[in-house]
C-alpha cells in the first residue's frame, strides 16, 4: 500500500465531506466535538508528525508548538488546510528519509511509521464525519484490513503489562469477509498476563467476530455497534465486550 498517496487521498475525501457542511455540526461519535474540532484534531496531528519527522525528534514534541496548528474558521479555508496538512507530513518523510528513526508514542520507529498512523487516523475520523452527516461511508477492504492490523500493533505496545483486554489464554478471532483479502483478512489475537499478541491466520477463538474489514475497523474503534452493523459475534460474547471495554481508540 502506498501510504503517502493514500494519506493525501483520505484527507482530500475528508475535506470533500466537510465542504458542504456547517463546521459547527456535532460529531456524536466524538463527544463534545464539532466538525471544526475534528478537522483541527486530524490536521494538527499530521502537522505534529511532520514536525517530529523534520526535526528527527528523539523525544516527544509539544503539540501546541505546531506551526499553523489550527484550521481557518471558514469552510473553504479549513478544507484547504486539512489537505495541506497531509502533504506537509508526506514531504517531511520524503525529505528526512522514510527509514530514519524518530520518536513515536510507542517507541522509536522509522519516519514512515507516521504515514501509516496518520492514514488510519484519517480513515476513522472520516467515518465519524460520515456518521455525523448521515451519509454513506466506504473504504477499500485492503485499507480497512491494514487499519485493523495497525490498530492491533498499537494495542500490543499500549497494553504491555496489562492483561485486562484479553484474559490470559483467551483468544479472539477477527475475520473479514471481503473477497480477495486472503490471510490479511484474518487475525488471531491471544491474551496473556503481560498483554496481547496477534498474528494473521485462521483458527477457533473463544470469541469470533465476522464482517467486512470496514465494519471490523469501525467496531474495534467504537464507531459502530456490532449488533447494529450486521457483524456476527460468535462464541463467548463477553470476550468481545471485555476487549472493547479495555481498548479505547
Coordinates of N, CA, C and O in Angstrom, one line a residue, residues 56-231:
X56 N 13.7 15.2 13.3 CA 14.3 13.9 13.7 C 14.2 13.8 15.3 O 15.2 13.4 15.9
X57 N 13.1 14.1 15.8 CA 12.9 14.2 17.2 C 13.2 12.8 17.9 O 12.7 11.8 17.4
X58 N 13.9 12.8 19.0 CA 14.1 11.6 19.8 C 13.2 11.6 21.0 O 13.1 10.6 21.7
X59 N 12.6 12.8 21.3 CA 11.6 12.9 22.4 C 10.4 13.5 21.9 O 10.3 14.2 20.9
X60 N 9.3 13.4 22.7 CA 8.0 14.0 22.4 C 8.2 15.5 22.2 O 8.8 16.2 23.0
X61 N 7.6 16.0 21.2 CA 7.5 17.5 21.0 C 6.1 18.0 21.4 O 5.1 17.3 21.3
X62 N 6.1 19.2 21.9 CA 4.8 19.8 22.3 C 3.9 20.1 21.1 O 4.3 20.9 20.2
X63 N 2.7 19.5 21.1 CA 1.8 19.6 20.0 C 1.3 21.1 19.9 O 1.0 21.6 18.8
X64 N 1.4 21.8 21.0 CA 0.9 23.2 21.0 C 1.9 24.1 20.2 O 1.6 25.2 19.8
X65 N 3.1 23.6 20.0 CA 4.1 24.3 19.2 C 4.0 24.1 17.7 O 4.9 24.6 17.0
X66 N 3.1 23.3 17.3 CA 3.0 23.0 15.8 C 2.7 24.3 15.1 O 1.7 25.0 15.4
X67 N 3.4 24.7 14.0 CA 3.1 25.8 13.3 C 1.8 25.7 12.5 O 1.5 24.7 12.0
X68 N 1.0 26.8 12.5 CA -0.3 26.8 11.8 C -1.1 25.6 12.2 O -1.7 24.9 11.4
X69 N -1.2 25.4 13.5 CA -1.9 24.2 14.1 C -3.4 24.3 14.2 O -4.0 23.3 14.7
X70 N -4.0 25.4 13.7 CA -5.5 25.4 13.8 C -6.0 25.8 12.4 O -5.5 26.6 11.7
X71 N -7.1 25.1 12.0 CA -7.7 25.4 10.7 C -8.4 26.7 10.7 O -8.9 27.2 11.7
X72 N -8.5 27.4 9.5 CA -9.3 28.6 9.4 C -10.8 28.3 9.8 O -11.2 27.2 9.8
X73 N -11.4 29.4 10.2 CA -12.8 29.3 10.6 C -13.8 29.0 9.5 O -14.9 28.5 9.7
X74 N -13.4 29.5 8.2 CA -14.3 29.3 7.1 C -14.1 27.9 6.5 O -13.0 27.3 6.6
X75 N -15.2 27.4 5.9 CA -15.1 26.0 5.4 C -14.1 25.8 4.3 O -13.3 24.9 4.3
X76 N -14.0 26.7 3.3 CA -13.1 26.5 2.2 C -11.6 26.6 2.7 O -10.8 25.8 2.3
X77 N -11.4 27.5 3.6 CA -10.0 27.6 4.2 C -9.7 26.3 5.0 O -8.5 25.8 4.9
X78 N -10.6 25.8 5.8 CA -10.4 24.6 6.6 C -10.2 23.4 5.7 O -9.3 22.5 6.0
X79 N -10.9 23.3 4.6 CA -10.7 22.2 3.6 C -9.3 22.2 3.0 O -8.6 21.2 2.9
X80 N -8.9 23.4 2.6 CA -7.5 23.6 2.0 C -6.5 23.2 3.1 O -5.4 22.6 2.8
X81 N -6.7 23.6 4.3 CA -5.8 23.4 5.4 C -5.6 21.9 5.7 O -4.5 21.4 5.9
X82 N -6.7 21.1 5.7 CA -6.6 19.7 6.0 C -5.9 19.0 4.9 O -5.1 18.0 5.2
X83 N -6.0 19.4 3.7 CA -5.3 18.8 2.6 C -3.8 19.1 2.7 O -3.0 18.2 2.5
X84 N -3.5 20.3 3.0 CA -2.1 20.7 3.1 C -1.4 20.0 4.3 O -0.2 19.6 4.2
X85 N -2.2 19.7 5.3 CA -1.6 19.0 6.5 C -1.0 17.7 6.1 O 0.1 17.3 6.5
X86 N -1.7 16.9 5.3 CA -1.2 15.6 4.8 C 0.0 15.8 4.0 O 1.0 15.0 4.1
X87 N 0.0 16.8 3.1 CA 1.2 17.0 2.2 C 2.4 17.4 3.0 O 3.5 17.0 2.7
X88 N 2.2 18.1 4.1 CA 3.4 18.5 4.9 C 4.0 17.3 5.5 O 5.3 17.2 5.6
X89 N 3.2 16.3 6.0 CA 3.8 15.1 6.5 C 4.5 14.3 5.4 O 5.6 13.7 5.6
X90 N 3.8 14.1 4.3 CA 4.4 13.3 3.2 C 5.7 13.9 2.8 O 6.7 13.2 2.6
X91 N 5.8 15.3 2.6 CA 7.0 15.9 2.2 C 8.1 15.8 3.3 O 9.3 15.6 3.0
X92 N 7.7 15.8 4.6 CA 8.7 15.7 5.7 C 9.3 14.3 5.6 O 10.6 14.2 5.8
X93 N 8.5 13.3 5.4 CA 9.1 11.9 5.4 C 10.0 11.8 4.2 O 11.1 11.2 4.3
X94 N 9.6 12.3 3.0 CA 10.4 12.2 1.8 C 11.8 13.0 2.0 O 12.8 12.5 1.6
X95 N 11.7 14.1 2.6 CA 12.9 14.9 2.8 C 13.9 14.3 3.9 O 15.1 14.3 3.7
X96 N 13.3 13.8 5.0 CA 14.1 13.3 6.1 C 14.6 11.9 5.7 O 15.8 11.5 6.1
X97 N 13.8 11.1 5.1 CA 14.1 9.7 4.8 C 13.2 8.8 5.5 O 13.0 8.9 6.8
X98 N 12.5 7.9 4.8 CA 11.5 7.0 5.4 C 12.0 6.1 6.5 O 11.3 5.8 7.4
X99 N 13.3 5.8 6.4 CA 13.9 4.8 7.4 C 14.5 5.5 8.6 O 15.0 4.8 9.5
X100 N 14.6 6.8 8.6 CA 15.3 7.5 9.7 C 14.4 7.3 11.0 O 13.2 7.6 11.0
X101 N 15.0 6.8 12.1 CA 14.3 6.6 13.3 C 13.9 8.0 14.0 O 14.7 8.9 14.0
X102 N 12.6 8.1 14.4 CA 12.1 9.2 15.1 C 11.3 8.8 16.3 O 10.9 7.6 16.4
X103 N 10.9 9.8 17.1 CA 10.1 9.5 18.3 C 8.6 9.2 17.8 O 8.1 9.8 16.9
X104 N 8.0 8.2 18.4 CA 6.6 7.9 18.3 C 6.1 7.6 19.7 O 6.9 7.3 20.6
X105 N 4.8 7.6 19.9 CA 4.3 7.3 21.3 C 4.3 5.8 21.6 O 3.8 5.5 22.7
X106 N 4.8 5.0 20.7 CA 5.1 3.6 21.1 C 6.5 3.2 20.9 O 6.9 2.1 20.7
X107 N 7.4 4.2 21.0 CA 8.8 4.0 20.9 C 9.4 4.4 19.6 O 8.6 4.7 18.7
X108 N 10.7 4.5 19.5 CA 11.3 4.9 18.2 C 10.9 4.0 17.0 O 10.9 2.8 17.1
X109 N 10.6 4.7 15.9 CA 10.1 4.0 14.7 C 10.7 4.7 13.5 O 11.0 5.9 13.6
X110 N 10.8 4.0 12.3 CA 11.1 4.7 11.1 C 10.1 5.9 10.8 O 8.9 5.8 11.1
X111 N 10.6 6.9 10.2 CA 9.8 8.1 10.0 C 8.5 7.7 9.2 O 7.4 8.3 9.4
X112 N 8.6 6.8 8.3 CA 7.4 6.4 7.6 C 6.3 5.8 8.4 O 5.1 5.7 8.0
X113 N 6.6 5.4 9.7 CA 5.5 5.0 10.6 C 4.4 6.0 10.7 O 3.2 5.6 10.8
X114 N 4.8 7.3 10.7 CA 3.8 8.3 10.9 C 2.8 8.4 9.7 O 1.7 8.8 9.9
X115 N 3.2 8.0 8.5 CA 2.3 8.0 7.4 C 1.2 7.0 7.6 O 0.0 7.3 7.4
X116 N 1.6 5.8 8.0 CA 0.6 4.8 8.2 C -0.4 5.1 9.4 O -1.6 5.0 9.3
X117 N 0.2 5.6 10.5 CA -0.6 6.0 11.6 C -1.6 7.1 11.3 O -2.8 7.1 11.6
X118 N -1.1 8.1 10.6 CA -2.0 9.3 10.3 C -3.0 8.9 9.2 O -4.1 9.4 9.2
X119 N -2.7 7.9 8.3 CA -3.6 7.5 7.3 C -4.8 6.9 8.0 O -6.0 7.2 7.7
X120 N -4.6 6.0 9.0 CA -5.7 5.3 9.6 C -6.5 6.2 10.6 O -7.7 6.0 10.8
X121 N -5.8 7.2 11.1 CA -6.5 8.2 11.9 C -7.5 8.9 11.0 O -8.6 9.2 11.4
X122 N -7.0 9.3 9.8 CA -7.9 10.0 8.9 C -9.1 9.1 8.5 O -10.2 9.6 8.4
X123 N -8.8 7.9 8.2 CA -9.9 7.0 7.8 C -11.0 6.9 8.9 O -12.2 7.0 8.6
X124 N -10.6 6.7 10.1 CA -11.6 6.6 11.2 C -12.4 7.9 11.4 O -13.6 7.9 11.6
X125 N -11.7 9.0 11.3 CA -12.3 10.3 11.5 C -13.2 10.7 10.3 O -14.2 11.4 10.5
X126 N -12.8 10.2 9.2 CA -13.8 10.4 8.0 C -15.0 9.6 8.3 O -16.1 10.1 7.9
X127 N -14.9 8.5 8.8 CA -16.1 7.7 9.2 C -17.0 8.5 10.2 O -18.2 8.5 10.2
X128 N -16.3 9.1 11.2 CA -17.0 10.0 12.2 C -17.9 11.0 11.5 O -19.0 11.3 11.8
X129 N -17.2 11.7 10.5 CA -18.0 12.7 9.7 C -19.1 12.2 9.0 O -20.2 12.7 9.0
X130 N -18.9 11.1 8.3 CA -20.0 10.4 7.5 C -21.1 10.0 8.4 O -22.3 10.3 8.1
X131 N -20.8 9.5 9.6 CA -21.9 9.1 10.5 C -22.6 10.3 11.0 O -23.8 10.3 11.2
X132 N -21.9 11.4 11.3 CA -22.5 12.6 11.8 C -23.4 13.3 10.8 O -24.5 13.8 11.1
X133 N -23.0 13.2 9.5 CA -23.8 13.8 8.5 C -24.9 12.9 7.9 O -25.7 13.3 7.0
X134 N -24.9 11.6 8.3 CA -25.8 10.6 7.8 C -25.6 10.3 6.3 O -26.6 10.0 5.6
X135 N -24.4 10.2 5.9 CA -24.1 9.8 4.5 C -23.3 8.5 4.5 O -22.7 8.2 5.5
X136 N -23.3 7.8 3.4 CA -22.6 6.5 3.4 C -21.1 6.7 3.6 O -20.5 7.7 3.2
X137 N -20.5 5.7 4.2 CA -19.0 5.7 4.4 C -18.5 4.4 3.7 O -19.0 3.3 3.8
X138 N -17.4 4.6 2.9 CA -16.8 3.5 2.2 C -15.3 3.6 2.3 O -14.8 4.7 2.2
X139 N -14.6 2.5 2.4 CA -13.2 2.4 2.4 C -12.8 1.1 1.7 O -13.5 0.1 1.9
X140 N -11.7 1.1 1.0 CA -11.3 -0.1 0.3 C -11.0 -1.2 1.3 O -10.4 -0.9 2.4
X141 N -11.4 -2.4 1.1 CA -11.2 -3.5 2.0 C -9.7 -3.7 2.4 O -9.4 -3.9 3.6
X142 N -8.8 -3.5 1.5 CA -7.4 -3.7 1.8 C -6.9 -2.6 2.8 O -6.2 -2.9 3.7
X143 N -7.4 -1.4 2.6 CA -7.0 -0.3 3.5 C -7.7 -0.5 4.9 O -7.0 -0.3 5.9
X144 N -8.9 -0.9 4.9 CA -9.6 -1.2 6.2 C -8.9 -2.3 7.0 O -8.6 -2.3 8.2
X145 N -8.5 -3.4 6.2 CA -7.8 -4.5 6.9 C -6.5 -4.1 7.4 O -6.1 -4.5 8.5
X146 N -5.8 -3.3 6.7 CA -4.5 -2.7 7.2 C -4.7 -1.9 8.4 O -3.9 -1.9 9.3
X147 N -5.8 -1.2 8.4 CA -6.2 -0.4 9.6 C -6.4 -1.3 10.8 O -6.0 -0.9 12.0
X148 N -7.0 -2.4 10.7 CA -7.2 -3.4 11.8 C -5.8 -3.8 12.3 O -5.5 -3.9 13.5
X149 N -4.9 -4.2 11.3 CA -3.6 -4.7 11.7 C -2.8 -3.6 12.4 O -2.1 -3.9 13.4
X150 N -2.9 -2.4 11.9 CA -2.2 -1.3 12.5 C -2.7 -1.0 13.9 O -1.9 -0.7 14.9
X151 N -4.0 -1.1 14.1 CA -4.6 -0.8 15.4 C -4.2 -1.9 16.4 O -3.8 -1.7 17.6
X152 N -4.1 -3.2 15.9 CA -3.6 -4.2 16.8 C -2.1 -4.0 17.2 O -1.7 -4.3 18.3
X153 N -1.3 -3.6 16.2 CA 0.1 -3.3 16.5 C 0.2 -2.2 17.6 O 1.0 -2.3 18.6
X154 N -0.7 -1.2 17.5 CA -0.7 -0.2 18.6 C -1.1 -0.7 19.9 O -0.5 -0.4 20.9
X155 N -2.1 -1.6 19.9 CA -2.5 -2.2 21.2 C -1.5 -3.1 21.8 O -1.4 -3.1 23.1
X156 N -0.7 -3.8 21.0 CA 0.4 -4.6 21.6 C 1.3 -3.8 22.4 O 1.7 -4.1 23.6
X157 N 1.6 -2.6 21.9 CA 2.5 -1.7 22.7 C 1.8 -1.0 23.8 O 2.3 -1.0 24.9
X158 N 0.6 -0.6 23.6 CA -0.1 0.1 24.7 C -0.5 -0.8 25.8 O -0.6 -0.3 27.0
X159 N -0.8 -2.0 25.6 CA -1.3 -3.0 26.6 C -0.2 -3.8 27.2 O -0.5 -4.7 28.0
X160 N 1.1 -3.5 26.9 CA 2.2 -4.2 27.5 C 2.1 -4.2 29.0 O 2.0 -3.1 29.6
X161 N 2.0 -5.3 29.7 CA 1.9 -5.4 31.1 C 0.5 -5.3 31.6 O 0.2 -5.4 32.8
X162 N -0.5 -5.2 30.7 CA -1.9 -5.1 31.1 C -2.7 -6.2 30.4 O -2.9 -6.3 29.2
X163 N -3.1 -7.1 31.3 CA -3.8 -8.3 30.7 C -5.4 -8.2 30.8 O -6.0 -9.2 30.6
X164 N -5.9 -7.0 31.0 CA -7.3 -6.9 31.1 C -8.1 -7.0 29.8 O -9.3 -7.5 29.9
X165 N -7.6 -6.6 28.7 CA -8.3 -6.6 27.5 C -8.7 -8.0 27.0 O -9.8 -8.3 26.5
X166 N -7.8 -9.0 27.2 CA -8.0 -10.3 26.8 C -7.3 -11.2 27.9 O -6.1 -11.2 28.0
X167 N -8.1 -11.9 28.7 CA -7.6 -12.7 29.8 C -6.5 -13.7 29.3 O -6.6 -14.1 28.2
X168 N -5.6 -14.0 30.2 CA -4.6 -15.0 29.8 C -5.2 -16.3 29.3 O -6.0 -16.9 29.9
X169 N -4.7 -16.7 28.1 CA -5.1 -17.9 27.5 C -6.3 -17.7 26.6 O -6.7 -18.6 25.8
X170 N -7.0 -16.6 26.7 CA -8.2 -16.3 25.8 C -7.8 -15.9 24.4 O -6.7 -15.4 24.2
X171 N -8.6 -16.3 23.4 CA -8.3 -15.9 22.0 C -9.5 -15.2 21.4 O -10.7 -15.5 21.7
X172 N -9.2 -14.3 20.5 CA -10.2 -13.6 19.8 C -9.9 -13.7 18.3 O -8.7 -13.4 17.9
X173 N -10.8 -14.2 17.5 CA -10.6 -14.4 16.1 C -11.4 -13.3 15.3 O -12.6 -13.2 15.5
X174 N -10.7 -12.5 14.5 CA -11.4 -11.5 13.7 C -11.3 -12.0 12.3 O -10.2 -12.4 11.8
X175 N -12.4 -11.9 11.5 CA -12.5 -12.5 10.2 C -13.2 -11.5 9.3 O -14.4 -11.3 9.4
X176 N -12.4 -10.9 8.4 CA -13.0 -10.0 7.3 C -13.6 -10.9 6.2 O -12.9 -11.8 5.7
X177 N -14.8 -10.6 5.8 CA -15.5 -11.5 4.8 C -15.3 -10.9 3.4 O -15.9 -11.5 2.5
X178 N -14.6 -9.9 3.2 CA -14.4 -9.3 1.8 C -13.6 -10.3 1.0 O -12.7 -11.0 1.4
X179 N -14.0 -10.3 -0.3 CA -13.2 -11.2 -1.2 C -11.8 -10.6 -1.5 O -11.6 -9.4 -1.5
X180 N -10.9 -11.6 -1.6 CA -9.6 -11.2 -2.1 C -8.6 -10.8 -1.0 O -7.4 -10.6 -1.3
X181 N -9.0 -10.8 0.3 CA -8.0 -10.4 1.3 C -7.1 -11.5 1.7 O -6.0 -11.3 2.2
X182 N -7.6 -12.7 1.6 CA -6.7 -13.9 2.0 C -6.4 -13.8 3.4 O -7.2 -13.4 4.3
X183 N -5.1 -14.2 3.7 CA -4.7 -14.3 5.1 C -4.7 -12.9 5.8 O -4.8 -12.8 7.0
X184 N -4.5 -11.8 5.0 CA -4.5 -10.5 5.6 C -5.9 -10.0 6.1 O -5.9 -9.0 6.7
X185 N -6.9 -10.8 5.9 CA -8.2 -10.5 6.4 C -8.6 -11.4 7.6 O -9.8 -11.4 7.9
X186 N -7.6 -12.1 8.2 CA -7.9 -12.8 9.4 C -6.9 -12.6 10.5 O -5.7 -12.5 10.1
X187 N -7.3 -12.4 11.7 CA -6.4 -12.1 12.8 C -6.7 -13.0 14.0 O -7.9 -13.2 14.4
X188 N -5.7 -13.6 14.6 CA -5.8 -14.4 15.8 C -5.1 -13.5 16.9 O -3.9 -13.3 16.8
X189 N -5.9 -13.1 17.9 CA -5.4 -12.3 19.0 C -5.4 -13.1 20.2 O -6.4 -13.8 20.6
X190 N -4.3 -13.2 20.9 CA -4.2 -14.0 22.1 C -3.8 -13.1 23.4 O -3.0 -12.2 23.3
X191 N -4.5 -13.5 24.5 CA -4.2 -12.7 25.7 C -3.2 -13.5 26.6 O -3.1 -14.7 26.6
X192 N -2.5 -12.6 27.4 CA -1.7 -13.2 28.4 C -1.6 -12.2 29.6 O -2.2 -11.1 29.5
X193 N -1.0 -12.6 30.7 CA -0.9 -11.7 31.8 C -0.1 -10.4 31.5 O -0.3 -9.4 32.2
X194 N 0.7 -10.5 30.5 CA 1.5 -9.3 30.1 C 1.0 -8.5 28.9 O 1.7 -7.6 28.4
X195 N -0.2 -8.8 28.4 CA -0.7 -8.1 27.3 C -1.3 -9.0 26.3 O -1.8 -10.0 26.5
X196 N -1.2 -8.6 25.0 CA -1.7 -9.4 23.9 C -0.6 -9.6 22.8 O 0.4 -8.8 22.7
X197 N -0.8 -10.6 22.0 CA -0.1 -10.8 20.8 C -1.1 -11.1 19.7 O -2.3 -11.5 20.0
X198 N -0.7 -10.9 18.5 CA -1.6 -11.3 17.4 C -0.8 -11.8 16.2 O 0.4 -11.5 16.0
X199 N -1.5 -12.5 15.3 CA -0.9 -12.9 14.0 C -2.0 -13.1 13.0 O -3.1 -13.3 13.4
X200 N -1.6 -13.0 11.8 CA -2.6 -13.4 10.7 C -2.8 -14.9 10.7 O -1.9 -15.7 10.8
X201 N -4.1 -15.3 10.5 CA -4.3 -16.7 10.4 C -5.7 -17.1 10.8 O -6.5 -16.3 11.4
X202 N -6.1 -18.3 10.5 CA -7.4 -18.8 10.8 C -7.4 -19.8 12.0 O -6.4 -20.5 12.1
X203 N -8.3 -19.7 12.8 CA -8.4 -20.6 14.0 C -9.6 -20.4 14.8 O -10.4 -19.4 14.5
X204 N -9.9 -21.2 15.7 CA -11.0 -21.1 16.5 C -10.7 -20.3 17.8 O -9.8 -20.7 18.5
X205 N -11.4 -19.2 18.0 CA -11.2 -18.4 19.1 C -12.3 -18.6 20.2 O -13.4 -19.2 19.9
X206 N -12.0 -18.1 21.4 CA -13.1 -18.1 22.4 C -14.3 -17.3 21.9 O -15.4 -17.5 22.2
X207 N -13.9 -16.2 21.2 CA -14.9 -15.4 20.5 C -14.4 -15.1 19.1 O -13.2 -15.0 18.9
X208 N -15.4 -15.0 18.2 CA -15.0 -14.7 16.8 C -15.9 -13.5 16.3 O -17.1 -13.5 16.7
X209 N -15.4 -12.6 15.6 CA -16.2 -11.5 15.0 C -16.0 -11.5 13.5 O -14.9 -11.5 13.0
X210 N -17.1 -11.6 12.8 CA -17.1 -11.7 11.3 C -17.8 -10.6 10.7 O -18.9 -10.2 11.2
X211 N -17.3 -10.0 9.6 CA -17.9 -9.0 8.9 C -16.9 -8.3 7.9 O -15.8 -8.8 7.8
X212 N -17.4 -7.3 7.2 CA -16.4 -6.6 6.3 C -15.3 -6.0 7.1 O -15.4 -5.7 8.3
X213 N -14.2 -5.8 6.4 CA -13.0 -5.2 7.1 C -13.3 -3.8 7.6 O -12.9 -3.4 8.6
X214 N -14.1 -3.1 6.8 CA -14.5 -1.7 7.2 C -15.3 -1.8 8.5 O -15.1 -1.0 9.4
X215 N -16.3 -2.7 8.6 CA -17.1 -2.8 9.8 C -16.3 -3.3 11.0 O -16.5 -2.8 12.1
X216 N -15.3 -4.2 10.7 CA -14.4 -4.6 11.8 C -13.6 -3.4 12.4 O -13.5 -3.3 13.6
X217 N -13.1 -2.6 11.5 CA -12.3 -1.5 11.9 C -13.1 -0.5 12.7 O -12.7 0.0 13.8
X218 N -14.3 -0.2 12.2 CA -15.2 0.7 12.9 C -15.7 0.2 14.2 O -15.9 1.0 15.2
X219 N -16.0 -1.1 14.3 CA -16.4 -1.7 15.5 C -15.3 -1.7 16.6 O -15.5 -1.4 17.8
X220 N -14.1 -2.0 16.1 CA -12.9 -2.0 17.1 C -12.6 -0.6 17.6 O -12.1 -0.5 18.7
X221 N -12.9 0.4 16.8 CA -12.7 1.8 17.3 C -13.9 2.5 17.8 O -14.0 3.7 17.9
X222 N -14.9 1.7 18.1 CA -16.2 2.2 18.8 C -17.0 3.1 17.9 O -17.7 3.9 18.4
X223 N -16.9 3.0 16.6 CA -17.7 3.9 15.8 C -19.0 3.3 15.5 O -20.0 4.0 15.2
X224 N -19.1 2.0 15.5 CA -20.4 1.3 15.2 C -20.5 0.2 16.3 O -19.5 -0.3 16.8
X225 N -21.8 -0.2 16.5 CA -22.0 -1.3 17.4 C -22.2 -2.5 16.6 O -22.8 -2.5 15.5
X226 N -21.6 -3.6 17.1 CA -21.6 -4.9 16.3 C -23.0 -5.3 16.0 O -23.3 -5.8 14.9
X227 N -23.9 -5.2 16.9 CA -25.3 -5.6 16.7 C -26.0 -4.8 15.6 O -26.7 -5.3 14.8
X228 N -25.7 -3.5 15.6 CA -26.4 -2.6 14.6 C -25.8 -2.7 13.2 O -26.4 -2.4 12.2
X229 N -24.5 -3.1 13.2 CA -23.8 -3.1 11.9 C -23.9 -4.4 11.1 O -23.6 -4.4 9.9
X230 N -24.4 -5.4 11.7 CA -24.5 -6.7 10.9 C -23.3 -7.6 11.1 O -23.2 -8.6 10.6
X231 N -22.4 -7.1 11.9 CA -21.3 -8.0 12.3 C -21.8 -9.2 13.1 O -22.7 -9.1 13.9

